[in-house]
Coordinates of C-alpha atoms in Angstrom, one line a residue:
X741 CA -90.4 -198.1 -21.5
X742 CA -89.0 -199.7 -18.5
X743 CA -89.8 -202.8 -17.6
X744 CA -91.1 -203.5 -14.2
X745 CA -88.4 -205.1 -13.0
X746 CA -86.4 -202.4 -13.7
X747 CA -88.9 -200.1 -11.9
X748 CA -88.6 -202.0 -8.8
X749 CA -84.7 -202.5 -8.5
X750 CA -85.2 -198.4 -9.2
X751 CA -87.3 -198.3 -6.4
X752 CA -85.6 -200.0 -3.8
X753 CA -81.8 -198.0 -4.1
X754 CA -81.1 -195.8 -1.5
X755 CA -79.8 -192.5 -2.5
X756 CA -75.7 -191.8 -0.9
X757 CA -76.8 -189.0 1.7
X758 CA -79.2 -191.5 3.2
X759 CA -76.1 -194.3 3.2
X760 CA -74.0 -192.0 4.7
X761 CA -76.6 -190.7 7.2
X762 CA -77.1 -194.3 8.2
X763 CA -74.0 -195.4 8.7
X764 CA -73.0 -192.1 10.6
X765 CA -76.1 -193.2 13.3
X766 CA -75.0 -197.0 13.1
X767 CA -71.2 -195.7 14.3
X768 CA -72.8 -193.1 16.9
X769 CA -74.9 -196.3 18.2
X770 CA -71.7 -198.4 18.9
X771 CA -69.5 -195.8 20.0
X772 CA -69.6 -196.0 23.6
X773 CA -70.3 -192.9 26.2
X774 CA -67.4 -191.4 28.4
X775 CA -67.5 -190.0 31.2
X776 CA -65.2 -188.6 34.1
X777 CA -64.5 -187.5 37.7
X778 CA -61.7 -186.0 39.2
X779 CA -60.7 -185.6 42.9
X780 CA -57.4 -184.7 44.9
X781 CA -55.6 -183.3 47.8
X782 CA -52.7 -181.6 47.8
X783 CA -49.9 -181.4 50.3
X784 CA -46.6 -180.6 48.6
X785 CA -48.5 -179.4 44.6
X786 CA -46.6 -182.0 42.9
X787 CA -49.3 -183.9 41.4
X788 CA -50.9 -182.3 37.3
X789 CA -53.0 -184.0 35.4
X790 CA -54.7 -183.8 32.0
X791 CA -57.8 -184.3 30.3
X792 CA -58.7 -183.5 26.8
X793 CA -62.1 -184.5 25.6
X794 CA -62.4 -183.5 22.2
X795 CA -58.7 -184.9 20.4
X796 CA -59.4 -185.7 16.7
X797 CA -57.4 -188.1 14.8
X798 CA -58.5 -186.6 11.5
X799 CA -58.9 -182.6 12.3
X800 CA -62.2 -181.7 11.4
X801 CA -63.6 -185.2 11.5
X802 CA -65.9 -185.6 14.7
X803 CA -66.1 -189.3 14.0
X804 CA -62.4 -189.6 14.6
X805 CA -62.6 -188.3 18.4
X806 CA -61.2 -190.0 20.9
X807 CA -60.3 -189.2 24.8
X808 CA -56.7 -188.6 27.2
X809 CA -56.4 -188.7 30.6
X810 CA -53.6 -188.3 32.3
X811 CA -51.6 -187.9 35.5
X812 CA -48.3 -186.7 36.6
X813 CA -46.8 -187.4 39.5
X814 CA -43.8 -184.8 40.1
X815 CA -40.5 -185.1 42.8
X816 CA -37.5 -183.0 43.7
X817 CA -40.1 -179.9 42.3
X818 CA -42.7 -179.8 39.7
X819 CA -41.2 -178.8 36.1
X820 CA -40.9 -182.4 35.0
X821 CA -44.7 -182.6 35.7
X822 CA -45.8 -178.7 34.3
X823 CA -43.5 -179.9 31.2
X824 CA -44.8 -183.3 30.6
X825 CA -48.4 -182.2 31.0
X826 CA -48.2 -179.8 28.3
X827 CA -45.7 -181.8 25.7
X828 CA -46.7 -185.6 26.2
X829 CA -49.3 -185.5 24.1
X830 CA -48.2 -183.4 20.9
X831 CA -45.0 -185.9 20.8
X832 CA -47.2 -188.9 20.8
X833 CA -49.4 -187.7 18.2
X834 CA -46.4 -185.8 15.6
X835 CA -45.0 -189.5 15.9
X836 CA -47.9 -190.8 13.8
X837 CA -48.6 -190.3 10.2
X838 CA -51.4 -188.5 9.2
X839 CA -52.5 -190.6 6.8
X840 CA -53.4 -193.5 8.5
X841 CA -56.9 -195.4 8.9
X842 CA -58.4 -196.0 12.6
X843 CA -57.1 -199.4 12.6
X844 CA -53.5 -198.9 11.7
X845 CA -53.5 -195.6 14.2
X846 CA -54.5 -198.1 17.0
X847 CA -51.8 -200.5 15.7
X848 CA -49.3 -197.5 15.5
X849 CA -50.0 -195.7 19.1
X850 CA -48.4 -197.7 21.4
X851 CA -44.5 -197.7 19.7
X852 CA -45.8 -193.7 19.4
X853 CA -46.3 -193.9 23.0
X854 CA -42.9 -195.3 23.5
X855 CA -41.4 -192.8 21.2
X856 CA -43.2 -189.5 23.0
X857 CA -41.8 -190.6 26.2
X858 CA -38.2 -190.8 25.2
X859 CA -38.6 -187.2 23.4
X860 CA -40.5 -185.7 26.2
X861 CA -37.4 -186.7 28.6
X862 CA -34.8 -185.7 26.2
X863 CA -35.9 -182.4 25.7
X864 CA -37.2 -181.5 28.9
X865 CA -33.3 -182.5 30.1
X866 CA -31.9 -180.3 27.5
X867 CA -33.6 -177.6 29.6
X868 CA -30.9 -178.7 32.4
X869 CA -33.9 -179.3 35.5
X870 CA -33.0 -181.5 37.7
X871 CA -36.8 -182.7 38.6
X872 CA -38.6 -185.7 37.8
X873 CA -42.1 -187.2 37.0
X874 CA -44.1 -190.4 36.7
X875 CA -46.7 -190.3 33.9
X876 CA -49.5 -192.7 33.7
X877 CA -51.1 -191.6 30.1
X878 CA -54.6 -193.3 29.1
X879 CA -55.8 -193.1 25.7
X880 CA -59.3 -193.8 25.0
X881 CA -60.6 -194.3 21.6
X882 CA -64.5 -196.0 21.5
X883 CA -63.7 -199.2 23.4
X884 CA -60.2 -199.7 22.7
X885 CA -58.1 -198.3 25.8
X886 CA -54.2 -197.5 25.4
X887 CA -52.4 -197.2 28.9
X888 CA -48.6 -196.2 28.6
X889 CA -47.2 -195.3 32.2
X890 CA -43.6 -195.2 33.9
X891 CA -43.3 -194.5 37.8
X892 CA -45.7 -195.8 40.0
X893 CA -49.0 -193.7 39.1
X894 CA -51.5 -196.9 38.3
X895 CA -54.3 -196.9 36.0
X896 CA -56.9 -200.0 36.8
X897 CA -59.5 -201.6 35.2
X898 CA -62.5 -202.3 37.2
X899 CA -64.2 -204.5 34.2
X900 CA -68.1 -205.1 34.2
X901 CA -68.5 -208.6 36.2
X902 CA -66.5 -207.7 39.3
X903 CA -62.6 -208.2 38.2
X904 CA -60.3 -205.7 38.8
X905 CA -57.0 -206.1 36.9
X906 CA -54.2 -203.4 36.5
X907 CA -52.9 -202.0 33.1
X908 CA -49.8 -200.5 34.4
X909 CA -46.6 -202.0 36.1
X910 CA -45.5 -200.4 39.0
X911 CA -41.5 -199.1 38.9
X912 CA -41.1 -199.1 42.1
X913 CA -37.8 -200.8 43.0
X914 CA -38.5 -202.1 46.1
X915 CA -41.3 -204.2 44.8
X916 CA -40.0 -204.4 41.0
X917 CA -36.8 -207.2 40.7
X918 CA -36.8 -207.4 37.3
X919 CA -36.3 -203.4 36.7
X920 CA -33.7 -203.9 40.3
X921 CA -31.4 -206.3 37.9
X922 CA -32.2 -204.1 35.2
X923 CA -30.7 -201.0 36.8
X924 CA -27.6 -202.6 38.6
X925 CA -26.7 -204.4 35.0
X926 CA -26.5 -200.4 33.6
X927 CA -24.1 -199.5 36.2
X928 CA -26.5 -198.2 39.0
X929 CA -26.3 -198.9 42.8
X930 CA -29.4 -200.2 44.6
X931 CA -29.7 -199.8 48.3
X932 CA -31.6 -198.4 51.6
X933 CA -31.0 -194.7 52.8
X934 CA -27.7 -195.5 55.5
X935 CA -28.2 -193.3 58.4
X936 CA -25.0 -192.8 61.3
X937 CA -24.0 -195.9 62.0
X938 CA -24.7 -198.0 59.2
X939 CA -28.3 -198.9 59.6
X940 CA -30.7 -198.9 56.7
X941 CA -33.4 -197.3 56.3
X942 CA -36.7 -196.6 53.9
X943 CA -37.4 -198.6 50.9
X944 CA -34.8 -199.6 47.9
X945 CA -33.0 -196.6 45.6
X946 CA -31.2 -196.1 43.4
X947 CA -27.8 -194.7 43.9
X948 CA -26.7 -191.9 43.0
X949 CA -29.4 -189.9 43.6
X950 CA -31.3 -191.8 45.9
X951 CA -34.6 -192.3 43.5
X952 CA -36.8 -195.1 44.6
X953 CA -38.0 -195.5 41.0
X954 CA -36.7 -197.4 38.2
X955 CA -38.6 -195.4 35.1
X956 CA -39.4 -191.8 35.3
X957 CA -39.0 -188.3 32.6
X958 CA -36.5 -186.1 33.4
X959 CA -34.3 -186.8 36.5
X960 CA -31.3 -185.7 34.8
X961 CA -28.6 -186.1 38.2
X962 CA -29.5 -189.7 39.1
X963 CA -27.6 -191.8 35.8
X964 CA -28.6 -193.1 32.3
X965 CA -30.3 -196.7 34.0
X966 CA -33.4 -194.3 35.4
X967 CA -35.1 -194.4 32.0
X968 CA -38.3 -193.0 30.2
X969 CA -39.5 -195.8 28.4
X970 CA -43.0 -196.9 29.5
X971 CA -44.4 -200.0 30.1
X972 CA -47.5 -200.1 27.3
X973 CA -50.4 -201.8 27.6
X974 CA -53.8 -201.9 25.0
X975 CA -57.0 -203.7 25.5
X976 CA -60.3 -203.5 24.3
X977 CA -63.1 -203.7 26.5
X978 CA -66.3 -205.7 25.9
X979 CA -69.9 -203.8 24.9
X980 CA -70.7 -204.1 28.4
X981 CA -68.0 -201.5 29.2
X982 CA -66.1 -200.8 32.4
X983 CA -64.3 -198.1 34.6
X984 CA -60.8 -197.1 34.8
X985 CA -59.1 -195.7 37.9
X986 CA -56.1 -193.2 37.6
X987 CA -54.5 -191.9 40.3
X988 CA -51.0 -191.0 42.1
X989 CA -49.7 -193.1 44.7
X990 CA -51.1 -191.0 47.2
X991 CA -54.0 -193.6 46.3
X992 CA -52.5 -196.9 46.0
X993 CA -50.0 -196.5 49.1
X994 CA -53.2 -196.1 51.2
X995 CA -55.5 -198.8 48.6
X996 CA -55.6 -201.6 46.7
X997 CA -56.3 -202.0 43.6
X998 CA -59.5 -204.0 44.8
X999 CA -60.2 -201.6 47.6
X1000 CA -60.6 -198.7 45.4
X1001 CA -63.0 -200.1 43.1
X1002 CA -64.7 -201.5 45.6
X1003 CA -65.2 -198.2 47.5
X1004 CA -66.7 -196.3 44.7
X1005 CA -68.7 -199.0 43.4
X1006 CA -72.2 -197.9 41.9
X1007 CA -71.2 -193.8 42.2
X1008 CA -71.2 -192.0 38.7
X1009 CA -67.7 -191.1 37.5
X1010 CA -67.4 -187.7 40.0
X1011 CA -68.4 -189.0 43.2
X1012 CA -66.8 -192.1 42.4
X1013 CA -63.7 -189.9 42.0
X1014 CA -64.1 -188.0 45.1
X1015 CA -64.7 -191.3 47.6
X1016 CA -61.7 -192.9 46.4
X1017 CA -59.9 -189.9 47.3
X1018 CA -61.8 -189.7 50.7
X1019 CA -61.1 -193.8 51.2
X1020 CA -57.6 -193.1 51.1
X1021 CA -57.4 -190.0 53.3
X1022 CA -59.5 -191.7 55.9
X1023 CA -57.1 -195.0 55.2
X1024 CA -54.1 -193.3 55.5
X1025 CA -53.8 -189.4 55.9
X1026 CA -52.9 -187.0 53.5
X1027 CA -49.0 -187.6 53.7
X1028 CA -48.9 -187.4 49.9
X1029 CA -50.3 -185.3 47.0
X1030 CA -53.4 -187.7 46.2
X1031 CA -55.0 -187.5 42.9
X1032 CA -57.2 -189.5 41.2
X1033 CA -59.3 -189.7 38.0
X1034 CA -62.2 -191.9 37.3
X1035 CA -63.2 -192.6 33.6
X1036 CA -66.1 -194.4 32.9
X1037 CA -66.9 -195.8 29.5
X1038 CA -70.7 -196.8 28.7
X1039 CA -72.9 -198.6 26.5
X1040 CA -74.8 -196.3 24.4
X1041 CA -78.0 -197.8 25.2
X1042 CA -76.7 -198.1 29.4
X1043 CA -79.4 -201.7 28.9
X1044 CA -76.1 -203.3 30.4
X1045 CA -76.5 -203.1 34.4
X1046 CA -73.4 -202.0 36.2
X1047 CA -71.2 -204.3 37.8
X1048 CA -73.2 -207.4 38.1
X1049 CA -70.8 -209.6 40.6
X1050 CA -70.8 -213.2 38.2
X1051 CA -71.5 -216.8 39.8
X1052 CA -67.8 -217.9 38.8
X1053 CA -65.7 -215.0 39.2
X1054 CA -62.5 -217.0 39.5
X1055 CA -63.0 -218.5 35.9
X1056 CA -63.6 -214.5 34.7
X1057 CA -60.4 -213.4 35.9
X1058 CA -58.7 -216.3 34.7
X1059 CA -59.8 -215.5 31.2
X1060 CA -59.9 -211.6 31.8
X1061 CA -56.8 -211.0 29.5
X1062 CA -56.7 -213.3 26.1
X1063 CA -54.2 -213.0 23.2
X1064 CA -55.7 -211.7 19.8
X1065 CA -56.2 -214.6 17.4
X1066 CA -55.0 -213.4 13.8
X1067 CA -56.8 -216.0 12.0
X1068 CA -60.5 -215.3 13.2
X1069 CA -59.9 -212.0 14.4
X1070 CA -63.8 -211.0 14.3
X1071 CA -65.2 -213.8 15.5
X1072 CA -63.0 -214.0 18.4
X1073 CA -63.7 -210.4 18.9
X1074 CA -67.6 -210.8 19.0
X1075 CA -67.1 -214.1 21.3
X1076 CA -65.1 -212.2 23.6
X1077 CA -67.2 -209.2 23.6
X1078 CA -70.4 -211.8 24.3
X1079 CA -69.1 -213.4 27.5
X1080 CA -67.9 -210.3 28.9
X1081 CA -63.9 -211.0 28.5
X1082 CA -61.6 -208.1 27.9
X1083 CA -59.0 -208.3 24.4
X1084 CA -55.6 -207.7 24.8
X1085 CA -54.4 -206.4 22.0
X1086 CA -50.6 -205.0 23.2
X1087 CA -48.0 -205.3 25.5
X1088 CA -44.7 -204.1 26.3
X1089 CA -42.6 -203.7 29.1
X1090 CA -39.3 -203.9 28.3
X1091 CA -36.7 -200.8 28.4
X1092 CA -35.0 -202.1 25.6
X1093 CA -35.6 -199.8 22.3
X1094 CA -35.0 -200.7 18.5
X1095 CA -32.7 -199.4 16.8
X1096 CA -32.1 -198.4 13.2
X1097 CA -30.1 -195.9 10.8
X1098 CA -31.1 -192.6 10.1
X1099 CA -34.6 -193.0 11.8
X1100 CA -35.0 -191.4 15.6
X1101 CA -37.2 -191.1 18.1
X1102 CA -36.2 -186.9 18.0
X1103 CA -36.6 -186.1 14.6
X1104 CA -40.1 -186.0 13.1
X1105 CA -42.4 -189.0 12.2
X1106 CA -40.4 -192.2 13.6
X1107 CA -41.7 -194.3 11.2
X1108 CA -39.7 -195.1 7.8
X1109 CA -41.2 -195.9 4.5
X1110 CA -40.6 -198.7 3.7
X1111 CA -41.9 -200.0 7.6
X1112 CA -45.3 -200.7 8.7
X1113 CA -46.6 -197.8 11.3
X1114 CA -46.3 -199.9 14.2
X1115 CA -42.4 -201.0 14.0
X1116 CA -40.4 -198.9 16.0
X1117 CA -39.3 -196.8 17.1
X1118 CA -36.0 -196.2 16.0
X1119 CA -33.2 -194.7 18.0
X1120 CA -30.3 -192.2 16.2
X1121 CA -26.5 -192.4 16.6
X1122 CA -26.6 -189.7 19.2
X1123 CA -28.9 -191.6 21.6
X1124 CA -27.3 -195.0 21.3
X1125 CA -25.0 -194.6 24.2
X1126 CA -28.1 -194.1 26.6
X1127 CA -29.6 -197.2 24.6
X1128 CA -26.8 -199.8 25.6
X1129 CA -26.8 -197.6 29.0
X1130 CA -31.1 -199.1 29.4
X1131 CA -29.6 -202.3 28.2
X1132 CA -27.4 -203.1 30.8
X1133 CA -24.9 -203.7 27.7
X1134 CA -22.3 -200.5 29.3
X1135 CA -21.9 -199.0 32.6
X1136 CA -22.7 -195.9 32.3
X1137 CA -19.9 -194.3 33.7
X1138 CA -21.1 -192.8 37.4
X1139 CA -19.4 -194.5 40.3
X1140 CA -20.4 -194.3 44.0
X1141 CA -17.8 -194.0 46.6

């Protein structure tokens, strides 16, 4: 006969189903909502973008879900754009092992990133276009957001307490020096547009070719220093939330960063979409394609009220960005989530690539394995030259009269 201690300890275990029920409704409580708006005008039918809703890590898993949004920003034609829409993110995602848990696929996407942006340009080149593309490519996975962009289409973080911080880097060389050194170390030219008679004209390009960005896919005809890797950036947001803006530079010629935010401020995701787009017009004219997408990621509960302007906003922005601390990585996480103060968790801009033996970029998984998931990727012999071609370590052979 038991005894009744035994009965009791009986009593009180909870049968699995009900632990994995529970569990199941604690992870749907945290996992934040997203929604979206999308808005444009279109004057030469350059600008694609994407947006995928249902992408599962795990196939079959619905707890694995997580979001893309995307936009492409096409010149000298639209392929590069049509091409990159519908590759990007199948390169990114064959680029990660299968096996991996949540944690080490958020550790392992941004060097994926990295690694579908180099294929995506390779192979749309093989194709022998001549056009080219920005891509500004936004990952959102519950509150962890993974921005990888080249070109000057700008994704911005309008983060709840009123600051507005970018997650991209423009390539724009006319405002970018570092990427200007960058390109005239690889053998490039950079210079204004010289009309009869020597006067200069229009912002910085590159020469040959006359491109006025640093970073771009595809742009086969303007030299090996115009390259397609992206500037990557990850961050986690707080359980208040926030809103990210996407759009073309239709947008941010006419807007700042501060202005757009601030002109769709309190709309739900569509409208919100749809003034920034009208801001601009009325700012600037529709002299561009101008496309913009608004994502907007919510608390569950939505207790948290929407952009609540703070007392000290200067000391917020000063603290907006903070480096993870290994050593109390969960506490730091809950302090930074309690005050409001978004987590970086990755960055890199550089166009410099690693490089290792028999491991590439175009051939399969680009992770070895003997290497954790998030080191690389790895260049092959047969892109090396265009390697030390990105590094400035080799001209790369064009030469302008």
């Amino acid at each position: 006969m038991a005894s009744r201690e035994e009965r009791s300890r009986h009593d009180n275990l909870v049968p699995l189903a009900a632990l994995i029920s529970r569990e199941m409704r604690t992870e749907k409580m945290e996992k934040p909502i997203v929604k979206y708006g999308h808005a444009a005008q279109s004057r030469k039918g350059e600008d694609y973008f994407l947006i995928k809703m249902d992408c599962q890590r795990l196939p079959g898993n619905l707890s694995s879900t997580f979001s893309v949004f995307a936009i492409f920003d096409g010149h000298n034609g639209n392929a590069a754009a049509i091409y990159t829409r519908e590759n990007l993110l199948n390169h990114v995602l064959g680029a990660i092992p299968r096996d991996l848990g949540r944690e080490e696929w958020l550790q392992a996407l941004p060097r994926a990133l990295v690694a579908g942006f180099v294929k995506t340009d390779k192979e749309f080149q093989s194709q022998g276009e001549t056009s080219g593309t920005t891509a500004t490519f936004v990952i959102v996975d519950r509150w962890t957001v993974t921005v990888a962009s080249v070109g000057d289409s700008r994704c911005i973080l309008d983060a709840q307490g009123g600051a507005v911080s970018s997650l991209t880097v423009d390539h724009r060389l006319q405002e970018n020096v570092e990427e200007r050194k960058r390109v005239t170390a690889s053998g490039g030219v950079v210079g204004r547009l010289s009309t009869v008679g020597g006067v200069e004209i229009g912002p910085l390009r590159c020469w040959p070719g006359g491109l006025c960005l640093s970073r771009s896919i595809g742009d086969m005809d303007v030299g090996e220093f115009i390259v397609p890797v992206p500037f990557v950036k990850q961050v986690k947001l707080s359980n208040a939330g926030g809103r990210l803006i996407i759009a073309s530079d239709g947008i941010w010629d006419a807007l700042s960063s501060e202005m757009a935010a601030k002109s769709c401020h309190g709309l739900p995701a569509e409208l919100a979409a749809r003034q920034v787009v009208k801001e601009a017009l009325r700012t600037r004219g529709l002299k561009d394609d101008t496309t913009c997408l608004v994502v907007d990621i919510i608390p569950p509960d939505n207790s948290i009220p929407l952009s609540t302007p703070p007392k000290k906003q200067n000391k917020l922005r000063a603290l907006l960005f903070r480096k993870k601390s290994h050593d109390s990585a969960s506490k730091l996480s809950k302090k930074l989530s309690a005050i409001g103060i978004v987590e970086e968790l990755f960055e890199e801009g550089s166009a410099m690539l690693a490089e290792s033996e028999g491991i590439s970029v175009h051939a399969g998984s680009i992770f070895s394995t003997s290497s954790k998931p998030w080191q690389g990727p790895f260049l092959c012999a047969d892109c090396r030259n265009k390697k030390d071609a990105m590094e400035g370590k080799r001209s790369s052979g064009v030469r302008v009269a």
